[in-house]
Amino acid sequence: MASTTSTPQVITNRPDPLTVEVVELIGEVVVRFHEDYESAAAEHALTGAQARLLSLLCLEPLPMRRLARQLKCEPSNVTGIVDRLEARGLVERQPDPADRRVKVAAATAEGRRVARSLRESLRFAREPLAGLSEGERVALRDTLRRMLG
């Protein structure tokens, strides 16, 4: 009778070389974007955290706890950041229209102007993309959206 033993397959969780290269390239893009963002923030006399908070507040006024969750930091840190931005006239505290016991932070007109200027000064985000055709930028955008789910 013939033996029916099979050799066990070795299953690895190692990504293929192309996936490794893509992950490394994404990492390099993140590092370069972060460096450019920090530099652009500094040109506006902001820290990176202040710039990120200001950008969030340009979308909508937010309570401190929600800002802390989005920035992945403690609410007490957010309070200090808001205090410094408020002292510069870039944000203001307002009563929450849904619950007047809660205060929200909101970007002022000057804060929105600074945030817009900061976005426009990001060289890394703009220059490499300018070298791609519109179709390539659309394909990249769609791929990134799919990756982010």
Coordinates of N, CA, C and O in Angstrom, one line a residue:
M1 N 0.8 -1.2 0.0 CA 0.0 0.0 0.0 C 0.9 1.2 0.0 O 1.9 1.3 0.7
A2 N 0.5 2.2 -0.8 CA 1.3 3.4 -0.9 C 1.1 4.4 0.3 O 0.0 4.5 0.8
S3 N 2.1 5.0 0.7 CA 2.1 5.9 1.8 C 1.4 7.2 1.4 O 1.6 7.8 0.3
T4 N 0.5 7.8 2.2 CA -0.2 9.0 1.9 C 0.3 10.2 2.8 O -0.5 11.1 3.0
T5 N 1.4 10.0 3.3 CA 1.9 11.1 4.2 C 2.3 12.3 3.3 O 2.8 12.1 2.2
S6 N 2.0 13.5 3.8 CA 2.4 14.7 3.0 C 3.4 15.5 3.8 O 3.4 15.4 5.1
T7 N 4.1 16.3 3.1 CA 5.1 17.1 3.9 C 4.3 18.3 4.3 O 3.5 18.9 3.6
P8 N 4.5 18.7 5.6 CA 3.8 19.9 6.1 C 4.3 21.1 5.4 O 5.5 21.3 5.1
Q9 N 3.3 22.0 5.1 CA 3.7 23.3 4.5 C 4.0 24.3 5.6 O 3.4 24.3 6.6
V10 N 5.0 25.0 5.3 CA 5.5 26.0 6.2 C 4.7 27.3 5.8 O 4.9 27.8 4.7
I11 N 3.9 27.8 6.7 CA 3.2 29.1 6.4 C 3.9 30.2 7.2 O 4.1 30.1 8.4
T12 N 4.2 31.2 6.5 CA 4.9 32.4 7.1 C 4.0 33.6 7.0 O 3.2 33.7 6.1
N13 N 4.2 34.5 7.9 CA 3.4 35.7 7.8 C 4.3 36.8 7.2 O 4.0 38.0 7.4
R14 N 5.4 36.4 6.6 CA 6.3 37.4 6.0 C 5.7 38.0 4.7 O 5.2 37.3 3.9
P15 N 5.7 39.3 4.6 CA 5.2 39.9 3.4 C 6.2 39.7 2.3 O 7.4 39.5 2.5
D16 N 5.6 39.8 1.1 CA 6.4 39.6 -0.1 C 7.3 40.9 -0.3 O 7.0 41.9 0.3
P17 N 8.4 40.8 -1.1 CA 9.3 41.9 -1.2 C 8.6 43.2 -1.7 O 9.0 44.3 -1.3
L18 N 7.6 43.1 -2.6 CA 6.9 44.3 -3.1 C 6.2 44.9 -2.0 O 6.3 46.2 -1.8
T19 N 5.5 44.2 -1.1 CA 4.8 44.8 0.0 C 5.8 45.4 1.0 O 5.5 46.5 1.4
V20 N 6.9 44.8 1.2 CA 7.9 45.4 2.1 C 8.4 46.7 1.5 O 8.5 47.8 2.2
E21 N 8.6 46.8 0.2 CA 9.1 48.0 -0.4 C 8.0 49.1 -0.4 O 8.3 50.3 0.0
V22 N 6.7 48.7 -0.6 CA 5.7 49.7 -0.5 C 5.6 50.3 0.9 O 5.4 51.5 1.1
V23 N 5.6 49.4 1.9 CA 5.6 49.8 3.3 C 6.7 50.8 3.6 O 6.5 51.8 4.3
E24 N 7.9 50.5 3.2 CA 9.1 51.3 3.4 C 8.9 52.7 2.7 O 9.2 53.7 3.3
L25 N 8.3 52.7 1.5 CA 8.1 54.0 0.8 C 7.0 54.8 1.5 O 7.2 56.0 1.6
I26 N 6.0 54.1 2.0 CA 4.9 54.9 2.7 C 5.6 55.5 4.0 O 5.3 56.7 4.3
G27 N 6.4 54.7 4.7 CA 7.1 55.2 5.8 C 8.0 56.5 5.5 O 8.0 57.4 6.3
E28 N 8.7 56.4 4.4 CA 9.5 57.6 4.0 C 8.6 58.8 3.7 O 9.0 59.9 4.0
V29 N 7.5 58.6 3.0 CA 6.6 59.7 2.7 C 6.1 60.3 4.0 O 6.0 61.5 4.2
V30 N 5.7 59.4 5.0 CA 5.2 59.9 6.3 C 6.3 60.8 7.0 O 6.1 61.9 7.5
V31 N 7.6 60.3 7.0 CA 8.7 61.0 7.6 C 8.9 62.3 7.0 O 9.0 63.4 7.6
R32 N 8.9 62.3 5.6 CA 9.1 63.6 4.9 C 8.0 64.6 5.1 O 8.2 65.8 5.3
F33 N 6.8 64.1 5.1 CA 5.6 65.0 5.3 C 5.7 65.6 6.7 O 5.4 66.7 6.9
H34 N 6.0 64.7 7.7 CA 6.1 65.2 9.1 C 7.1 66.3 9.2 O 6.9 67.3 9.9
E35 N 8.3 66.1 8.6 CA 9.4 67.1 8.7 C 8.9 68.4 8.0 O 9.1 69.5 8.6
D36 N 8.3 68.3 6.9 CA 7.8 69.5 6.2 C 6.7 70.2 7.0 O 6.7 71.4 7.1
Y37 N 5.8 69.4 7.6 CA 4.7 70.0 8.4 C 5.3 70.7 9.6 O 4.9 71.8 9.9
E38 N 6.3 70.1 10.3 CA 6.9 70.7 11.4 C 7.6 72.0 11.0 O 7.6 73.0 11.7
S39 N 8.3 72.0 9.9 CA 9.0 73.2 9.4 C 8.0 74.3 9.0 O 8.2 75.5 9.4
A40 N 6.9 73.9 8.3 CA 5.9 74.9 8.0 C 5.3 75.5 9.2 O 5.0 76.7 9.3
A41 N 5.0 74.7 10.2 CA 4.4 75.2 11.5 C 5.4 76.1 12.1 O 5.0 77.2 12.6
A42 N 6.7 75.8 12.2 CA 7.7 76.7 12.8 C 7.7 78.0 12.1 O 7.9 79.1 12.7
E43 N 7.6 78.0 10.7 CA 7.5 79.3 10.0 C 6.4 80.2 10.4 O 6.4 81.4 10.2
H44 N 5.4 79.6 11.0 CA 4.2 80.4 11.5 C 4.3 80.5 13.1 O 3.3 80.8 13.7
A45 N 5.5 80.2 13.6 CA 5.7 80.3 15.1 C 4.7 79.4 15.8 O 4.2 79.7 16.9
L46 N 4.5 78.2 15.3 CA 3.7 77.1 15.9 C 4.4 75.9 16.1 O 5.3 75.6 15.3
T47 N 4.1 75.1 17.1 CA 4.6 73.7 17.2 C 3.7 72.9 16.3 O 2.7 73.3 15.8
G48 N 4.2 71.7 16.0 CA 3.4 70.8 15.2 C 2.1 70.5 15.8 O 1.0 70.4 15.1
A49 N 2.0 70.3 17.1 CA 0.8 70.0 17.8 C -0.2 71.2 17.7 O -1.4 71.0 17.5
Q50 N 0.4 72.4 17.9 CA -0.5 73.6 17.7 C -1.1 73.7 16.3 O -2.3 74.0 16.1
A51 N -0.3 73.4 15.3 CA -0.7 73.5 13.9 C -1.8 72.4 13.7 O -2.8 72.7 13.0
R52 N -1.6 71.2 14.2 CA -2.6 70.1 14.0 C -3.9 70.5 14.7 O -5.0 70.3 14.1
L53 N -3.8 71.0 15.9 CA -5.0 71.4 16.6 C -5.8 72.5 15.8 O -7.0 72.4 15.7
L54 N -5.0 73.5 15.4 CA -5.6 74.6 14.6 C -6.3 74.1 13.4 O -7.4 74.5 13.0
S55 N -5.6 73.2 12.7 CA -6.2 72.6 11.5 C -7.5 71.9 11.8 O -8.5 72.0 11.0
L56 N -7.6 71.1 12.8 CA -8.8 70.5 13.2 C -9.9 71.5 13.5 O -11.1 71.3 13.1
L57 N -9.6 72.5 14.2 CA -10.6 73.5 14.6 C -11.1 74.3 13.4 O -12.1 74.9 13.5
C58 N -10.3 74.3 12.3 CA -10.8 75.0 11.1 C -11.9 74.2 10.4 O -12.7 74.7 9.7
L59 N -12.0 72.9 10.8 CA -13.1 72.1 10.2 C -14.4 72.3 11.0 O -15.5 72.4 10.4
E60 N -14.3 72.4 12.3 CA -15.4 72.6 13.2 C -15.0 72.9 14.6 O -13.9 72.4 15.0
P61 N -15.7 73.6 15.4 CA -15.4 73.8 16.8 C -15.5 72.4 17.5 O -16.4 71.6 17.2
L62 N -14.6 72.2 18.4 CA -14.6 70.9 19.1 C -14.4 71.1 20.6 O -13.6 71.9 21.0
P63 N -15.0 70.2 21.4 CA -14.7 70.2 22.9 C -13.3 69.6 23.1 O -12.8 68.9 22.3
M64 N -12.7 70.0 24.3 CA -11.4 69.6 24.6 C -11.2 68.1 24.6 O -10.2 67.6 24.1
R65 N -12.1 67.3 25.1 CA -12.0 65.9 25.2 C -11.9 65.3 23.8 O -11.1 64.3 23.5
R66 N -12.7 65.8 22.9 CA -12.7 65.2 21.5 C -11.4 65.6 20.8 O -10.8 64.8 20.1
L67 N -10.9 66.8 21.0 CA -9.6 67.2 20.5 C -8.5 66.3 21.0 O -7.7 65.9 20.2
A68 N -8.6 66.0 22.3 CA -7.6 65.1 22.9 C -7.6 63.7 22.2 O -6.5 63.2 21.9
R69 N -8.8 63.2 22.0 CA -8.9 61.9 21.3 C -8.3 62.0 19.9 O -7.6 61.1 19.5
Q70 N -8.6 63.0 19.2 CA -8.2 63.1 17.8 C -6.7 63.3 17.7 O -6.0 62.9 16.8
L71 N -6.1 64.0 18.7 CA -4.7 64.3 18.7 C -3.9 63.2 19.5 O -2.7 63.2 19.6
K72 N -4.7 62.3 20.1 CA -4.1 61.1 20.9 C -3.2 61.7 22.0 O -2.0 61.3 22.1
C73 N -3.8 62.6 22.8 CA -3.0 63.1 23.9 C -4.0 63.3 25.1 O -5.2 63.2 24.9
E74 N -3.5 63.7 26.2 CA -4.3 64.0 27.4 C -5.0 65.3 27.3 O -4.5 66.3 26.7
P75 N -6.3 65.4 27.8 CA -7.0 66.6 27.7 C -6.3 67.8 28.4 O -6.4 68.9 27.9
S76 N -5.5 67.6 29.4 CA -4.7 68.7 30.0 C -3.7 69.2 29.0 O -3.4 70.5 29.0
N77 N -3.1 68.4 28.2 CA -2.2 68.9 27.1 C -2.9 69.8 26.1 O -2.4 70.8 25.7
V78 N -4.1 69.4 25.8 CA -5.0 70.1 24.8 C -5.3 71.5 25.4 O -5.2 72.5 24.7
T79 N -5.6 71.5 26.7 CA -5.9 72.8 27.4 C -4.7 73.8 27.2 O -4.9 74.9 26.9
G80 N -3.5 73.3 27.5 CA -2.4 74.1 27.3 C -2.2 74.6 25.9 O -1.8 75.8 25.7
I81 N -2.4 73.8 24.9 CA -2.2 74.2 23.5 C -3.3 75.2 23.2 O -2.9 76.2 22.5
V82 N -4.5 75.0 23.6 CA -5.6 75.9 23.3 C -5.3 77.3 24.0 O -5.4 78.3 23.4
D83 N -4.8 77.2 25.2 CA -4.4 78.5 26.0 C -3.4 79.3 25.1 O -3.6 80.5 25.0
R84 N -2.4 78.6 24.6 CA -1.3 79.3 23.9 C -1.9 79.9 22.5 O -1.6 81.0 22.1
L85 N -2.7 79.1 21.9 CA -3.3 79.6 20.6 C -4.3 80.7 20.9 O -4.4 81.7 20.1
E86 N -5.0 80.6 22.0 CA -6.0 81.7 22.3 C -5.3 83.0 22.7 O -5.7 84.0 22.2
A87 N -4.1 82.9 23.3 CA -3.3 84.1 23.7 C -2.9 84.8 22.4 O -2.7 86.0 22.4
R88 N -2.7 84.0 21.3 CA -2.3 84.6 20.0 C -3.4 85.0 19.2 O -3.3 85.5 18.1
G89 N -4.7 84.8 19.6 CA -5.8 85.2 18.9 C -6.2 84.3 17.8 O -6.9 84.6 16.9
L90 N -5.7 83.0 17.8 CA -5.9 82.1 16.7 C -7.1 81.2 17.0 O -7.7 80.6 16.1
V91 N -7.4 81.0 18.3 CA -8.6 80.2 18.7 C -9.3 80.9 19.8 O -8.8 81.8 20.5
E92 N -10.6 80.6 20.0 CA -11.4 81.1 21.1 C -12.2 80.0 21.7 O -12.6 79.0 21.0
R93 N -12.5 80.1 22.9 CA -13.5 79.2 23.6 C -14.9 79.8 23.5 O -15.1 81.0 23.7
Q94 N -15.8 78.9 23.2 CA -17.2 79.3 23.1 C -18.1 78.2 23.8 O -17.7 77.1 23.9
P95 N -19.3 78.7 24.2 CA -20.2 77.6 24.8 C -20.6 76.7 23.7 O -20.8 77.1 22.5
D96 N -20.8 75.4 24.0 CA -21.2 74.4 23.0 C -22.7 74.7 22.8 O -23.5 74.7 23.8
P97 N -23.2 74.9 21.6 CA -24.6 75.2 21.3 C -25.5 74.0 21.8 O -26.6 74.2 22.2
A98 N -25.0 72.8 21.8 CA -25.8 71.6 22.2 C -25.8 71.5 23.7 O -26.7 70.8 24.2
D99 N -24.8 72.0 24.4 CA -24.7 71.8 25.9 C -24.0 73.0 26.4 O -22.7 73.0 26.4
R100 N -24.7 74.0 26.9 CA -24.0 75.3 27.3 C -23.1 75.1 28.5 O -22.3 76.0 28.8
R101 N -23.1 73.9 29.1 CA -22.2 73.7 30.2 C -20.8 73.4 29.7 O -19.8 73.4 30.4
V102 N -20.7 73.0 28.4 CA -19.5 72.5 27.8 C -18.9 73.7 27.0 O -19.6 74.4 26.3
K103 N -17.6 73.8 27.0 CA -16.9 74.8 26.2 C -16.3 74.1 25.0 O -15.8 73.0 25.1
V104 N -16.4 74.7 23.8 CA -15.7 74.2 22.7 C -14.6 75.2 22.3 O -14.7 76.4 22.5
A105 N -13.6 74.7 21.6 CA -12.6 75.6 21.0 C -12.9 75.8 19.5 O -13.3 74.8 18.9
A106 N -12.7 77.0 19.1 CA -13.0 77.3 17.7 C -12.0 78.2 17.1 O -11.4 79.0 17.8
A107 N -11.6 78.0 15.8 CA -10.6 78.8 15.2 C -11.3 80.2 14.9 O -12.4 80.3 14.5
T108 N -10.5 81.2 15.1 CA -10.9 82.6 14.8 C -10.6 82.8 13.3 O -10.0 82.0 12.6
A109 N -11.0 83.9 12.8 CA -10.7 84.3 11.4 C -9.2 84.3 11.2 O -8.7 83.8 10.2
E110 N -8.5 84.8 12.1 CA -7.0 84.9 12.0 C -6.5 83.4 12.1 O -5.5 83.1 11.3
G111 N -7.0 82.6 12.9 CA -6.6 81.2 13.0 C -6.8 80.5 11.7 O -6.0 79.7 11.2
R112 N -8.0 80.7 11.0 CA -8.2 80.1 9.7 C -7.2 80.6 8.7 O -6.8 79.9 7.8
R113 N -6.9 81.9 8.7 CA -5.9 82.5 7.8 C -4.6 81.8 8.0 O -3.9 81.4 7.0
V114 N -4.1 81.7 9.2 CA -2.8 81.1 9.5 C -2.8 79.6 9.1 O -1.9 79.1 8.4
A115 N -3.9 78.9 9.3 CA -4.0 77.4 9.0 C -3.9 77.3 7.4 O -3.3 76.4 6.9
R116 N -4.6 78.2 6.7 CA -4.6 78.2 5.3 C -3.2 78.5 4.7 O -2.7 77.8 3.8
S117 N -2.6 79.4 5.3 CA -1.2 79.8 4.9 C -0.2 78.6 5.2 O 0.6 78.3 4.3
L118 N -0.4 78.0 6.3 CA 0.4 76.8 6.6 C 0.2 75.7 5.6 O 1.2 75.2 5.1
R119 N -1.0 75.4 5.3 CA -1.3 74.3 4.3 C -0.7 74.7 2.9 O -0.1 73.8 2.2
E120 N -0.8 76.0 2.5 CA -0.2 76.4 1.3 C 1.3 76.4 1.2 O 1.9 76.3 0.2
S121 N 1.9 76.4 2.4 CA 3.4 76.4 2.5 C 4.0 75.0 2.5 O 5.2 74.9 2.5
L122 N 3.2 74.0 2.6 CA 3.7 72.6 2.6 C 4.3 72.3 1.2 O 3.5 72.0 0.3
R123 N 5.6 72.2 1.2 CA 6.2 71.9 -0.1 C 6.2 70.5 -0.5 O 5.9 70.1 -1.6
F124 N 6.5 69.6 0.5 CA 6.6 68.2 0.2 C 5.2 67.6 -0.3 O 5.2 66.8 -1.1
A125 N 4.2 68.1 0.3 CA 2.9 67.6 -0.1 C 2.5 68.1 -1.5 O 1.7 67.4 -2.2
R126 N 3.1 69.2 -1.9 CA 2.7 69.7 -3.2 C 3.6 69.4 -4.3 O 3.2 69.0 -5.4
E127 N 4.9 69.5 -4.1 CA 5.9 69.4 -5.2 C 5.9 68.0 -5.9 O 5.8 68.0 -7.1
P128 N 6.0 66.9 -5.1 CA 6.1 65.6 -5.8 C 4.8 65.3 -6.6 O 4.8 64.7 -7.6
L129 N 3.7 65.8 -6.0 CA 2.4 65.5 -6.7 C 2.2 66.3 -8.0 O 1.5 65.8 -8.9
A130 N 2.9 67.4 -8.0 CA 2.8 68.2 -9.3 C 3.4 67.5 -10.4 O 3.1 67.8 -11.6
G131 N 4.3 66.6 -10.2 CA 5.0 65.8 -11.2 C 4.2 64.7 -11.7 O 4.6 64.0 -12.7
L132 N 3.0 64.4 -11.1 CA 2.1 63.4 -11.6 C 1.0 63.9 -12.4 O 0.6 65.1 -12.2
S133 N 0.6 63.2 -13.4 CA -0.6 63.6 -14.2 C -1.8 63.6 -13.3 O -1.9 63.0 -12.2
E134 N -2.9 64.2 -13.8 CA -4.1 64.2 -13.1 C -4.6 62.8 -12.8 O -5.1 62.4 -11.8
G135 N -4.5 62.0 -13.9 CA -4.9 60.6 -13.8 C -4.2 59.8 -12.7 O -4.7 59.0 -12.0
E136 N -2.8 60.1 -12.6 CA -2.0 59.4 -11.6 C -2.4 59.9 -10.2 O -2.4 59.1 -9.3
R137 N -2.7 61.2 -10.1 CA -3.1 61.7 -8.8 C -4.5 61.1 -8.3 O -4.7 60.8 -7.2
V138 N -5.4 61.0 -9.3 CA -6.7 60.4 -9.0 C -6.5 58.9 -8.6 O -7.1 58.5 -7.6
A139 N -5.6 58.2 -9.3 CA -5.4 56.8 -9.0 C -4.7 56.7 -7.6 O -5.1 55.8 -6.8
L140 N -3.8 57.6 -7.3 CA -3.2 57.6 -5.9 C -4.2 57.9 -4.9 O -4.2 57.2 -3.8
R141 N -5.0 58.9 -5.1 CA -6.0 59.3 -4.1 C -7.0 58.1 -3.9 O -7.3 57.7 -2.7
D142 N -7.4 57.5 -4.9 CA -8.4 56.4 -4.8 C -7.7 55.2 -4.1 O -8.4 54.5 -3.3
T143 N -6.5 54.9 -4.4 CA -5.8 53.8 -3.7 C -5.6 54.1 -2.2 O -5.9 53.2 -1.4
L144 N -5.2 55.3 -1.9 CA -5.1 55.7 -0.5 C -6.4 55.6 0.3 O -6.5 55.1 1.4
R145 N -7.5 56.1 -0.4 CA -8.8 56.0 0.2 C -9.2 54.5 0.5 O -9.7 54.2 1.6
R146 N -8.9 53.6 -0.5 CA -9.2 52.2 -0.2 C -8.4 51.6 0.9 O -8.8 50.8 1.7
M147 N -7.1 52.0 1.0 CA -6.2 51.6 2.1 C -6.8 52.0 3.4 O -6.7 51.3 4.4
L148 N -7.3 53.2 3.5 CA -7.8 53.8 4.8 C -9.2 53.3 5.1 O -9.7 53.5 6.2
G149 N -9.8 52.6 4.1 CA -11.1 52.0 4.4 C -12.2 53.0 4.4 O -13.2 53.0 5.0

